[in-house]
Amino acid sequence: MRLNRVKLLIGIFVLAFAVLGGRLFYLQVIKGDYYRQIAERNHIRIVVSNPPRGKIYDRNGILLAYDEPTFQIYTYPYLVKKRIDRIRKNLKEILGIKLTDTAVNKIKKGYSNKVVIKKRVDEKVVRKFIDNWQFFEGLFLEIQPRRVYTEYARYMPHLLGYVGYPSKKELRENPDLMPDTLIGKSGVEKIFDRYLRGEYGARAVMVDARGRIVKTLWEKKPKRGSDIYLTVDARIQKITYDSFKESGQKSGAVIVVDPETYDILALLSYPVYDIQKFSDGLTKEEWKKLIKNRYKPLFNKALNGLYPPGSIFKITVALAALQEGIVYPYQKLFSGSQFQIGKWVYRNWDPRGCGNINVMQALEMSCDTYFYQVGIKLGAEKISFYARLFGLGEKLNPDLENKTARIPDPQWKASYIGEPWYLGDTVNYSIGQGFLAITPFDGTKILVPVVNGGKVLKPKLLKAYFDMEKMKFVELKPEQIRRLNIKKFYYKVIRKGLYKVIYGERGTAKLLSFSPVKNAGKTGTAQVFRHKKRKEKIEKWYLQNHAWFVDFVPYKKPEFVISVFVEHGIGGSKTAVPITKSIIDKMYTEGIIK
């Protein structure tokens, strides 16, 4: 009985192995060619889908940028490489799409990397493509988000930036990126890409030899990016643009900030470029026109341009002199029409000279000879110390600031120029000339601590964002970097001097006294070309002086600090002051300044 059971079990095993072996023989030998062909005709492809980027709003909820869905036609080179001429002909004759030489080269040289044939395909072409699908085997349609910039956004292209596909370098540095992922490439789009980008979606699909999807294996849905709210006020941004454009000046920058929080309310680099065209893609002719423009519309002058500040730097020198006890608030120094060191003569901009004046009057008249004397007593190292104390030469917000001011001193000159520091260098330094160079944004750094009583703050561009995970708004608070150990009374003295620049008898910005709101500020004229004579007329634009004006308004309870820079604008009083007045007047008219 037991032997029969063993024989039965052995028989079952033999039979099972026979069935299995027969099945394997059938699959591998008899049907082997059939399944080999299936395997060769089908393979797995990973399809990436970009998530909609978060929207960008200004501080008051005005929409600046958003995504809209668009169609694009794409292919994979291995599917169409052998039929490229026929595909090219069908695209032109049926859809009216010209296949570019760039796309043809990518198809001929590539294999599995996706090649985009046409972006932003309209509905009429989409219908034709679907109706005539048999002529476009190996070509596919997909929905791709397009970044749309609103009317207000067009006044701030340098600030907002643009999006694009990652470069090879960016792909190497960030393994989380996919070649098809749209990322921020500059400006706000890049700085806050971590909020805006969201998470890309992906799905694994089995496709046949013709590239057609046979089966979806798995799918990960894309997650939309977070909406962000900037500190920028779109109304003020437009006002800065309108005021600069109406002035007739060719190139420059305007920055408006809140001195108590360092919220950036406006940041203009002029001239601007068409942000929508730039995002969608420029023609070769449009690109050439932009890069050949002598006024450099693609260059962000507000943050990246370095220029001598001229007399607006006297604010820093005056405060340093008061704090160091070089001068006292009402102490008078005789300041004539020129100042001499050995055989070298340094002139005052006004040939009348200034007479016996105190520090407030020196600011009012922008008296060069006063600051020559004060600067020499301070010394270059002390001037540089106070400049850095205010944040010049420092990235107070590294995400925002690409360039830092050039703050010279004897060590700097020895290292970079290989020459000793002379007294004449200190003379020039004391009036914002010589080796000193700052960005137009740095103009606000000079004035903000004077206005808020000594607080050096982190410049802020992001007001809030919507956390998609927690489904709530997150508001960012102001950050104080340091507080300056300077007597509060000295800030009042400086502010009084800046008030006299506008309302004083010999003020250099009297035009602003006609504004509807009391304000205070400082003119600056920075020499680009050494003049042989006082007030020598220079015809060539690129040799004319730069023009500056920094302002705070209202005078008693300041809400705004304004930095205006006019590249080759001849003089602060001549061009920067009228632009500032136009900005203040418009802000008052619109009820922004009460």
mmCIF file of C-alpha atoms in Angstrom, residues 114-298:
data_model
loop_
_atom_site.group_PDB
_atom_site.id
_atom_site.type_symbol
_atom_site.label_atom_id
_atom_site.label_comp_id
_atom_site.label_asym_id
_atom_site.label_seq_id
_atom_site.Cartn_x
_atom_site.Cartn_y
_atom_site.Cartn_z
ATOM 1 C CA LYS A 114 12.615 63.564 -27.053
ATOM 2 C CA VAL A 115 12.728 66.179 -29.814
ATOM 3 C CA VAL A 116 10.103 68.924 -29.857
ATOM 4 C CA ILE A 117 8.813 69.603 -33.376
ATOM 5 C CA LYS A 118 6.464 72.503 -32.635
ATOM 6 C CA LYS A 119 5.491 74.333 -29.446
ATOM 7 C CA ARG A 120 2.167 76.063 -28.789
ATOM 8 C CA VAL A 121 0.203 74.335 -31.545
ATOM 9 C CA ASP A 122 -3.212 75.970 -32.060
ATOM 10 C CA GLU A 123 -6.514 74.038 -32.048
ATOM 11 C CA LYS A 124 -6.896 74.119 -35.843
ATOM 12 C CA VAL A 125 -3.533 72.404 -36.332
ATOM 13 C CA VAL A 126 -4.304 69.908 -33.542
ATOM 14 C CA ARG A 127 -7.500 68.850 -35.349
ATOM 15 C CA LYS A 128 -5.616 68.441 -38.641
ATOM 16 C CA PHE A 129 -2.940 66.400 -36.895
ATOM 17 C CA ILE A 130 -5.548 64.038 -35.401
ATOM 18 C CA ASP A 131 -7.530 63.755 -38.643
ATOM 19 C CA ASN A 132 -4.383 62.888 -40.616
ATOM 20 C CA TRP A 133 -2.598 60.791 -37.986
ATOM 21 C CA GLN A 134 -1.597 58.128 -40.547
ATOM 22 C CA PHE A 135 0.799 60.628 -42.160
ATOM 23 C CA PHE A 136 2.540 61.386 -38.847
ATOM 24 C CA GLU A 137 3.450 57.967 -37.522
ATOM 25 C CA GLY A 138 6.009 58.393 -34.732
ATOM 26 C CA LEU A 139 4.886 61.946 -33.922
ATOM 27 C CA PHE A 140 2.843 62.676 -30.813
ATOM 28 C CA LEU A 141 0.801 65.396 -29.129
ATOM 29 C CA GLU A 142 1.193 66.350 -25.490
ATOM 30 C CA ILE A 143 -0.045 69.083 -23.180
ATOM 31 C CA GLN A 144 2.714 71.362 -21.975
ATOM 32 C CA PRO A 145 2.298 74.333 -19.604
ATOM 33 C CA ARG A 146 3.154 77.752 -21.015
ATOM 34 C CA ARG A 147 4.189 80.561 -18.693
ATOM 35 C CA VAL A 148 2.018 83.633 -19.206
ATOM 36 C CA TYR A 149 3.028 87.067 -17.909
ATOM 37 C CA THR A 150 0.352 89.671 -17.317
ATOM 38 C CA GLU A 151 0.393 93.338 -18.330
ATOM 39 C CA TYR A 152 1.831 94.439 -14.969
ATOM 40 C CA ALA A 153 4.603 91.835 -15.273
ATOM 41 C CA ARG A 154 5.863 93.542 -18.403
ATOM 42 C CA TYR A 155 7.160 96.438 -16.295
ATOM 43 C CA MET A 156 9.422 94.113 -14.284
ATOM 44 C CA PRO A 157 11.063 91.517 -16.577
ATOM 45 C CA HIS A 158 14.448 91.675 -14.847
ATOM 46 C CA LEU A 159 12.788 91.146 -11.480
ATOM 47 C CA LEU A 160 10.524 88.242 -12.481
ATOM 48 C CA GLY A 161 12.949 86.438 -14.796
ATOM 49 C CA TYR A 162 11.865 83.505 -16.951
ATOM 50 C CA VAL A 163 11.605 79.690 -17.072
ATOM 51 C CA GLY A 164 13.261 77.119 -19.322
ATOM 52 C CA TYR A 165 14.609 73.583 -19.514
ATOM 53 C CA PRO A 166 17.652 72.657 -17.392
ATOM 54 C CA SER A 167 21.105 72.800 -18.952
ATOM 55 C CA LYS A 168 23.484 69.826 -18.853
ATOM 56 C CA LYS A 169 25.296 71.482 -15.964
ATOM 57 C CA GLU A 170 22.038 71.941 -14.002
ATOM 58 C CA LEU A 171 21.107 68.301 -14.644
ATOM 59 C CA ARG A 172 24.491 67.165 -13.327
ATOM 60 C CA GLU A 173 24.243 69.359 -10.230
ATOM 61 C CA ASN A 174 20.653 68.397 -9.389
ATOM 62 C CA PRO A 175 19.825 64.693 -9.866
ATOM 63 C CA ASP A 176 16.154 65.355 -9.069
ATOM 64 C CA LEU A 177 15.729 67.323 -12.306
ATOM 65 C CA MET A 178 14.498 65.729 -15.522
ATOM 66 C CA PRO A 179 15.437 67.078 -18.994
ATOM 67 C CA ASP A 180 11.751 67.922 -19.606
ATOM 68 C CA THR A 181 11.283 69.766 -16.296
ATOM 69 C CA LEU A 182 10.627 73.500 -16.598
ATOM 70 C CA ILE A 183 12.667 75.416 -14.026
ATOM 71 C CA GLY A 184 13.275 79.051 -13.113
ATOM 72 C CA LYS A 185 16.287 80.379 -15.007
ATOM 73 C CA SER A 186 16.550 83.911 -13.590
ATOM 74 C CA GLY A 187 14.892 86.458 -11.294
ATOM 75 C CA VAL A 188 11.984 85.541 -9.048
ATOM 76 C CA GLU A 189 11.314 82.438 -11.152
ATOM 77 C CA LYS A 190 14.765 81.128 -10.178
ATOM 78 C CA ILE A 191 15.083 82.523 -6.640
ATOM 79 C CA PHE A 192 11.786 80.968 -5.535
ATOM 80 C CA ASP A 193 11.826 77.965 -7.877
ATOM 81 C CA ARG A 194 11.630 75.648 -4.849
ATOM 82 C CA TYR A 195 8.134 76.978 -4.146
ATOM 83 C CA LEU A 196 6.939 77.516 -7.708
ATOM 84 C CA ARG A 197 8.101 74.349 -9.452
ATOM 85 C CA GLY A 198 6.001 71.700 -7.722
ATOM 86 C CA GLU A 199 6.700 68.012 -8.413
ATOM 87 C CA TYR A 200 6.799 66.619 -11.916
ATOM 88 C CA GLY A 201 4.603 63.675 -12.844
ATOM 89 C CA ALA A 202 5.750 60.540 -14.628
ATOM 90 C CA ARG A 203 4.288 57.347 -16.036
ATOM 91 C CA ALA A 204 5.836 54.191 -17.387
ATOM 92 C CA VAL A 205 4.165 53.032 -20.586
ATOM 93 C CA MET A 206 4.709 50.096 -22.898
ATOM 94 C CA VAL A 207 4.917 51.225 -26.513
ATOM 95 C CA ASP A 208 5.025 49.262 -29.750
ATOM 96 C CA ALA A 209 7.526 49.602 -32.590
ATOM 97 C CA ARG A 210 5.573 52.571 -33.942
ATOM 98 C CA GLY A 211 5.793 54.373 -30.614
ATOM 99 C CA ARG A 212 2.103 53.882 -29.825
ATOM 100 C CA ILE A 213 1.172 53.341 -26.188
ATOM 101 C CA VAL A 214 0.059 49.760 -25.602
ATOM 102 C CA LYS A 215 -0.230 49.762 -21.837
ATOM 103 C CA THR A 216 0.337 52.027 -18.811
ATOM 104 C CA LEU A 217 2.445 50.229 -16.194
ATOM 105 C CA TRP A 218 2.447 52.857 -13.446
ATOM 106 C CA GLU A 219 1.764 56.558 -13.016
ATOM 107 C CA LYS A 220 2.725 59.330 -10.617
ATOM 108 C CA LYS A 221 0.513 62.423 -10.819
ATOM 109 C CA PRO A 222 2.220 65.845 -10.940
ATOM 110 C CA LYS A 223 1.828 68.161 -7.950
ATOM 111 C CA ARG A 224 1.119 71.828 -8.649
ATOM 112 C CA GLY A 225 3.623 74.401 -7.412
ATOM 113 C CA SER A 226 2.870 76.844 -4.606
ATOM 114 C CA ASP A 227 1.562 80.344 -5.271
ATOM 115 C CA ILE A 228 3.803 83.136 -4.011
ATOM 116 C CA TYR A 229 3.122 86.744 -3.033
ATOM 117 C CA LEU A 230 5.965 89.192 -3.604
ATOM 118 C CA THR A 231 6.692 92.310 -1.562
ATOM 119 C CA VAL A 232 6.524 94.233 -4.846
ATOM 120 C CA ASP A 233 3.666 96.671 -5.360
ATOM 121 C CA ALA A 234 2.736 96.422 -9.056
ATOM 122 C CA ARG A 235 1.308 99.953 -8.997
ATOM 123 C CA ILE A 236 4.612 101.442 -7.784
ATOM 124 C CA GLN A 237 6.553 99.329 -10.284
ATOM 125 C CA LYS A 238 4.466 100.736 -13.133
ATOM 126 C CA ILE A 239 4.917 104.260 -11.771
ATOM 127 C CA THR A 240 8.722 103.882 -11.765
ATOM 128 C CA TYR A 241 8.597 102.604 -15.344
ATOM 129 C CA ASP A 242 6.305 105.399 -16.544
ATOM 130 C CA SER A 243 8.372 108.078 -14.805
ATOM 131 C CA PHE A 244 11.645 106.850 -16.269
ATOM 132 C CA LYS A 245 10.182 106.457 -19.755
ATOM 133 C CA GLU A 246 8.591 109.920 -19.676
ATOM 134 C CA SER A 247 11.928 111.456 -18.674
ATOM 135 C CA GLY A 248 13.389 110.550 -22.051
ATOM 136 C CA GLN A 249 16.483 109.056 -20.423
ATOM 137 C CA LYS A 250 17.909 105.997 -22.120
ATOM 138 C CA SER A 251 19.238 103.777 -19.353
ATOM 139 C CA GLY A 252 19.182 103.385 -15.585
ATOM 140 C CA ALA A 253 17.434 101.874 -12.596
ATOM 141 C CA VAL A 254 14.936 102.692 -9.851
ATOM 142 C CA ILE A 255 14.446 100.880 -6.554
ATOM 143 C CA VAL A 256 11.742 101.616 -3.962
ATOM 144 C CA VAL A 257 11.803 99.933 -0.532
ATOM 145 C CA ASP A 258 10.080 100.119 2.841
ATOM 146 C CA PRO A 259 12.778 101.328 5.299
ATOM 147 C CA GLU A 260 11.208 99.587 8.306
ATOM 148 C CA THR A 261 11.015 96.100 6.762
ATOM 149 C CA TYR A 262 13.264 96.382 3.698
ATOM 150 C CA ASP A 263 10.383 95.065 1.599
ATOM 151 C CA ILE A 264 11.295 95.687 -2.037
ATOM 152 C CA LEU A 265 8.296 97.570 -3.439
ATOM 153 C CA ALA A 266 9.701 98.208 -6.919
ATOM 154 C CA LEU A 267 12.860 97.275 -8.780
ATOM 155 C CA LEU A 268 13.218 98.627 -12.305
ATOM 156 C CA SER A 269 16.074 98.184 -14.742
ATOM 157 C CA TYR A 270 15.613 100.355 -17.821
ATOM 158 C CA PRO A 271 15.129 99.796 -20.691
ATOM 159 C CA VAL A 272 13.000 96.689 -20.296
ATOM 160 C CA TYR A 273 12.519 93.835 -22.754
ATOM 161 C CA ASP A 274 9.359 91.915 -23.731
ATOM 162 C CA ILE A 275 9.178 89.235 -21.054
ATOM 163 C CA GLN A 276 6.495 87.221 -22.891
ATOM 164 C CA LYS A 277 8.429 87.088 -26.157
ATOM 165 C CA PHE A 278 11.573 86.169 -24.264
ATOM 166 C CA SER A 279 9.781 83.343 -22.447
ATOM 167 C CA ASP A 280 8.088 82.002 -25.592
ATOM 168 C CA GLY A 281 11.263 82.197 -27.650
ATOM 169 C CA LEU A 282 12.845 84.937 -29.728
ATOM 170 C CA THR A 283 13.703 84.836 -33.415
ATOM 171 C CA LYS A 284 17.368 85.220 -34.364
ATOM 172 C CA GLU A 285 16.683 88.757 -35.528
ATOM 173 C CA GLU A 286 14.960 89.705 -32.257
ATOM 174 C CA TRP A 287 17.821 88.213 -30.248
ATOM 175 C CA LYS A 288 20.466 90.066 -32.271
ATOM 176 C CA LYS A 289 18.585 93.319 -31.851
ATOM 177 C CA LEU A 290 18.511 92.871 -28.066
ATOM 178 C CA ILE A 291 22.163 92.004 -27.605
ATOM 179 C CA LYS A 292 23.330 94.783 -29.936
ATOM 180 C CA ASN A 293 21.272 97.465 -28.147
ATOM 181 C CA ARG A 294 23.801 99.884 -26.618
ATOM 182 C CA TYR A 295 21.533 100.444 -23.612
ATOM 183 C CA LYS A 296 21.676 96.723 -22.667
ATOM 184 C CA PRO A 297 18.009 95.885 -22.061
ATOM 185 C CA LEU A 298 18.866 92.324 -20.957
#
